[in-house]
mmCIF file of C-alpha atoms in Angstrom:
data_model
loop_
_atom_site.group_PDB
_atom_site.id
_atom_site.type_symbol
_atom_site.label_atom_id
_atom_site.label_comp_id
_atom_site.label_asym_id
_atom_site.label_seq_id
_atom_site.Cartn_x
_atom_site.Cartn_y
_atom_site.Cartn_z
ATOM 1 C CA MET A 233 9.136 -16.242 6.243
ATOM 2 C CA PRO A 234 12.131 -14.120 5.006
ATOM 3 C CA ILE A 235 12.792 -17.506 2.299
ATOM 4 C CA LEU A 236 9.219 -17.641 1.469
ATOM 5 C CA ARG A 237 9.100 -13.618 0.315
ATOM 6 C CA LYS A 238 12.289 -14.001 -1.111
ATOM 7 C CA ALA A 239 11.062 -16.593 -3.890
ATOM 8 C CA ALA A 240 7.268 -15.595 -3.519
ATOM 9 C CA ARG A 241 8.162 -11.867 -4.610
ATOM 10 C CA PRO A 242 9.837 -12.468 -8.116
ATOM 11 C CA LEU A 243 7.459 -14.918 -8.898
ATOM 12 C CA LEU A 244 4.113 -13.036 -8.238
ATOM 13 C CA ALA A 245 5.838 -9.839 -10.440
ATOM 14 C CA SER A 246 7.500 -12.241 -13.184
ATOM 15 C CA VAL A 247 3.973 -11.653 -15.140
ATOM 16 C CA PHE A 248 3.997 -8.464 -15.012
ATOM 17 C CA VAL A 249 7.437 -7.869 -15.988
ATOM 18 C CA SER A 250 7.195 -9.977 -19.087
ATOM 19 C CA GLY A 251 3.942 -8.681 -19.932
ATOM 20 C CA GLY A 252 5.030 -4.753 -18.586
ATOM 21 C CA LEU A 253 7.635 -5.077 -20.931
ATOM 22 C CA ARG A 254 5.544 -7.024 -23.980
ATOM 23 C CA THR A 255 3.305 -4.326 -23.795
ATOM 24 C CA LEU A 256 5.641 -1.508 -23.902
ATOM 25 C CA ARG A 257 7.384 -2.415 -27.137
ATOM 26 C CA ASP A 258 4.062 -2.850 -28.858
ATOM 27 C CA PRO A 259 1.508 -0.679 -27.258
ATOM 28 C CA ARG A 260 -0.745 -0.466 -30.231
ATOM 29 C CA SER A 261 -1.432 -4.215 -30.330
ATOM 30 C CA VAL A 262 -3.621 -3.408 -27.184
ATOM 31 C CA ALA A 263 -4.882 -0.615 -27.536
ATOM 32 C CA PRO A 264 -8.474 -1.446 -29.383
ATOM 33 C CA ALA A 265 -9.040 -3.870 -26.961
ATOM 34 C CA ALA A 266 -8.162 -1.216 -24.192
ATOM 35 C CA ASP A 267 -10.278 1.887 -25.608
ATOM 36 C CA PRO A 268 -13.120 1.139 -24.344
ATOM 37 C CA VAL A 269 -12.054 0.730 -20.393
ATOM 38 C CA ALA A 270 -9.268 4.202 -21.081
ATOM 39 C CA GLN A 271 -11.890 6.454 -22.441
ATOM 40 C CA PRO A 272 -14.324 6.663 -19.485
ATOM 41 C CA VAL A 273 -10.529 6.229 -17.070
ATOM 42 C CA THR A 274 -9.449 9.230 -18.937
ATOM 43 C CA GLU A 275 -12.935 11.050 -18.867
ATOM 44 C CA ARG A 276 -13.065 10.942 -14.961
ATOM 45 C CA VAL A 277 -8.780 11.475 -14.860
ATOM 46 C CA PRO A 278 -7.774 14.250 -16.507
ATOM 47 C CA GLN A 279 -4.019 13.718 -15.674
ATOM 48 C CA LEU A 280 -4.239 11.015 -17.661
ATOM 49 C CA PRO A 281 -3.429 10.654 -21.865
ATOM 50 C CA ASP A 282 -6.609 10.747 -23.892
ATOM 51 C CA GLU A 283 -4.715 8.507 -26.319
ATOM 52 C CA THR A 284 -4.900 5.147 -25.560
ATOM 53 C CA ALA A 285 -2.077 3.889 -27.403
ATOM 54 C CA ARG A 286 0.008 6.110 -24.454
ATOM 55 C CA LEU A 287 -2.317 5.350 -22.218
ATOM 56 C CA VAL A 288 -1.680 1.540 -22.477
ATOM 57 C CA GLN A 289 2.557 2.800 -22.779
ATOM 58 C CA VAL A 290 1.745 4.228 -19.106
ATOM 59 C CA ASN A 291 -0.068 1.164 -17.877
ATOM 60 C CA SER A 292 2.544 -1.109 -18.875
ATOM 61 C CA ALA A 293 5.491 0.762 -17.702
ATOM 62 C CA VAL A 294 3.601 1.083 -14.156
ATOM 63 C CA GLN A 295 3.832 -3.009 -14.505
ATOM 64 C CA LEU A 296 7.067 -3.560 -15.510
ATOM 65 C CA GLY A 297 8.779 -0.360 -12.494
ATOM 66 C CA ALA A 298 6.701 -1.549 -10.038
ATOM 67 C CA GLY A 299 7.016 -5.725 -11.166
ATOM 68 C CA LEU A 300 10.922 -4.898 -11.035
ATOM 69 C CA LEU A 301 10.763 -3.270 -7.528
ATOM 70 C CA LEU A 302 8.071 -5.785 -6.075
ATOM 71 C CA SER A 303 10.404 -9.005 -7.376
ATOM 72 C CA ILE A 304 13.689 -7.364 -5.635
ATOM 73 C CA GLY A 305 12.168 -6.573 -2.788
ATOM 74 C CA ARG A 306 11.752 -2.615 -2.362
ATOM 75 C CA PHE A 307 8.646 -1.050 -1.728
ATOM 76 C CA PRO A 308 7.112 -4.294 -2.072
ATOM 77 C CA ARG A 309 3.522 -2.411 -0.559
ATOM 78 C CA THR A 310 3.092 0.488 -2.357
ATOM 79 C CA SER A 311 4.767 -2.146 -5.906
ATOM 80 C CA ALA A 312 2.318 -4.356 -5.261
ATOM 81 C CA LEU A 313 -0.967 -1.664 -4.462
ATOM 82 C CA ALA A 314 -0.149 -0.135 -7.998
ATOM 83 C CA LEU A 315 0.081 -3.586 -9.529
ATOM 84 C CA ALA A 316 -3.053 -3.981 -8.493
ATOM 85 C CA ALA A 317 -4.366 -0.980 -8.998
ATOM 86 C CA SER A 318 -3.126 -1.554 -12.548
ATOM 87 C CA LEU A 319 -4.370 -5.218 -13.204
ATOM 88 C CA VAL A 320 -8.306 -4.112 -12.464
ATOM 89 C CA PRO A 321 -8.357 -1.765 -16.271
ATOM 90 C CA THR A 322 -6.038 -4.019 -18.035
ATOM 91 C CA THR A 323 -8.574 -7.482 -16.720
ATOM 92 C CA LEU A 324 -11.402 -5.975 -17.568
ATOM 93 C CA ALA A 325 -10.540 -4.269 -21.071
ATOM 94 C CA GLY A 326 -8.387 -7.485 -21.662
ATOM 95 C CA HIS A 327 -10.389 -10.420 -20.219
ATOM 96 C CA ALA A 328 -14.124 -9.312 -20.778
ATOM 97 C CA TRP A 329 -15.556 -12.949 -21.512
ATOM 98 C CA TRP A 330 -19.175 -11.994 -21.374
ATOM 99 C CA LYS A 331 -18.853 -9.850 -24.239
ATOM 100 C CA SER A 332 -17.565 -12.851 -26.458
ATOM 101 C CA GLU A 333 -19.956 -14.920 -27.802
ATOM 102 C CA ASP A 334 -17.522 -17.578 -29.028
ATOM 103 C CA PRO A 335 -18.393 -20.225 -26.108
ATOM 104 C CA ASP A 336 -14.509 -21.176 -26.804
ATOM 105 C CA GLU A 337 -13.126 -17.951 -26.707
ATOM 106 C CA ARG A 338 -15.301 -17.224 -23.993
ATOM 107 C CA ALA A 339 -14.079 -20.589 -21.651
ATOM 108 C CA ARG A 340 -10.255 -18.993 -22.894
ATOM 109 C CA GLN A 341 -11.253 -15.185 -21.738
ATOM 110 C CA ARG A 342 -12.518 -16.668 -18.199
ATOM 111 C CA VAL A 343 -9.691 -18.418 -17.564
ATOM 112 C CA GLN A 344 -7.949 -15.155 -17.120
ATOM 113 C CA PHE A 345 -10.143 -13.356 -16.166
ATOM 114 C CA VAL A 346 -9.823 -15.809 -13.292
ATOM 115 C CA LYS A 347 -6.111 -15.950 -12.930
ATOM 116 C CA ASN A 348 -6.249 -11.979 -12.655
ATOM 117 C CA VAL A 349 -8.223 -11.809 -9.826
ATOM 118 C CA SER A 350 -5.948 -14.860 -8.584
ATOM 119 C CA LEU A 351 -3.205 -12.644 -9.157
ATOM 120 C CA LEU A 352 -5.209 -9.251 -7.967
ATOM 121 C CA GLY A 353 -5.820 -11.187 -3.770
ATOM 122 C CA GLY A 354 -1.625 -12.411 -4.409
ATOM 123 C CA LEU A 355 -0.755 -8.517 -4.523
ATOM 124 C CA LEU A 356 -3.755 -7.775 -1.949
ATOM 125 C CA LEU A 357 -1.643 -9.698 0.266
ATOM 126 C CA ALA A 358 1.703 -8.734 -1.002
ATOM 127 C CA ALA A 359 0.205 -5.081 -0.237
ATOM 128 C CA ALA A 360 -0.786 -6.448 3.947
ATOM 129 C CA ASP A 361 2.432 -8.111 4.067
ATOM 130 C CA THR A 362 4.398 -6.969 7.356
ATOM 131 C CA HIS A 363 7.252 -8.232 7.488
ATOM 132 C CA GLY A 364 6.121 -9.478 10.077
ATOM 133 C CA LYS A 365 6.590 -6.553 12.039
ATOM 134 C CA PRO A 366 3.416 -4.138 13.733
ATOM 135 C CA SER A 367 1.392 -1.695 11.551
ATOM 136 C CA LEU A 368 1.258 1.047 10.332
ATOM 137 C CA ALA A 369 -1.357 1.539 12.570
ATOM 138 C CA TYR A 370 -0.834 -0.075 15.471
ATOM 139 C CA ARG A 371 2.787 1.597 15.906
ATOM 140 C CA SER A 372 0.812 4.214 16.165
ATOM 141 C CA ARG A 373 -1.134 3.416 18.824
ATOM 142 C CA THR A 374 1.146 1.485 20.848
ATOM 143 C CA ALA A 375 2.978 4.889 20.486
ATOM 144 C CA ALA A 376 -0.082 7.186 21.780
ATOM 145 C CA SER A 377 -0.515 4.687 24.695
ATOM 146 C CA SER A 378 3.404 4.640 26.067
ATOM 147 C CA GLY A 379 2.664 8.853 25.850
ATOM 148 C CA ARG A 380 -0.153 9.058 28.083
ATOM 149 C CA ARG A 381 1.489 6.677 29.660
ATOM 150 C CA ARG A 382 4.661 8.830 30.065
ATOM 151 C CA ALA A 383 2.120 11.858 30.469
ATOM 152 C CA ARG A 384 1.044 10.088 33.343
ATOM 153 C CA ARG A 385 3.844 9.265 34.960
ATOM 154 C CA ALA A 386 5.539 12.402 34.483
ATOM 155 C CA GLY A 387 2.255 14.550 35.974
ATOM 156 C CA ARG A 388 2.660 12.871 39.017
ATOM 157 C CA ASP A 389 6.635 13.169 39.421
ATOM 158 C CA VAL A 390 5.584 17.336 38.605
ATOM 159 C CA GLY A 391 2.663 17.221 41.927
ATOM 160 C CA SER A 392 5.933 14.936 44.427
ATOM 161 C CA ALA A 393 7.929 17.167 42.867
ATOM 162 C CA VAL A 394 5.757 20.388 43.404
ATOM 163 C CA SER A 395 4.806 19.016 46.848
ATOM 164 C CA ASP A 396 8.673 18.772 47.923
ATOM 165 C CA ALA A 397 9.896 22.058 47.222
ATOM 166 C CA ALA A 398 6.369 23.230 49.164
ATOM 167 C CA HIS A 399 7.172 20.980 52.328
ATOM 168 C CA SER A 400 10.862 22.640 52.130
ATOM 169 C CA VAL A 401 9.753 26.149 51.837
ATOM 170 C CA GLN A 402 7.691 25.508 54.933
ATOM 171 C CA SER A 403 10.693 23.661 56.771
ATOM 172 C CA ALA A 404 12.977 27.129 55.574
ATOM 173 C CA ALA A 405 10.519 29.383 56.284
ATOM 174 C CA GLY A 406 9.429 27.490 60.501
ATOM 175 C CA SER A 407 13.780 27.306 60.576
ATOM 176 C CA VAL A 408 13.992 31.377 59.695
ATOM 177 C CA ARG A 409 11.063 31.481 62.252
ATOM 178 C CA ASP A 410 12.492 30.117 64.408
ATOM 179 C CA ARG A 411 15.727 31.773 64.939
ATOM 180 C CA LEU A 412 13.652 35.100 64.535
ATOM 181 C CA PRO A 413 13.876 36.912 68.176
ATOM 182 C CA VAL A 414 10.440 37.153 69.826
ATOM 183 C CA GLY A 415 9.740 40.866 70.191
#
């Protein structure tokens, strides 16, 4: 499986690296198509830039950076999630096939839309891939369970030690009592 990951990640990331680089160089070429999606997003997230071309540039920088990270296997789960998040507005803005009147253009946009939905599925799989290691939730549950077992064992050990100490004290007290003169 490691060889498969090493090959699959760069293949999945290649479309984001090339598209991100192209759009980063010329964000104004896609800004008009992105405007209907960009404006509602910037209204809901005030930290994002208001200008559509600038927002397109930010999105393409995320795609380029996260694509490069995914392709080299650095922070692959986080990179895949960042790419997935950037792919949704890109797909809605760039491939709104339902808005096209021309049947040929509508068919082309539908193919691109479905392709992006497929990429989204691949990114979600990459984001869920734990490299064969247990997930964080599983490791947390296992650690908690192990901690409870150790705590119970320690409690039994402490109870046994206290009981042994009490018996020793009783024996020592009996021994001292036997040595005291009766009188």
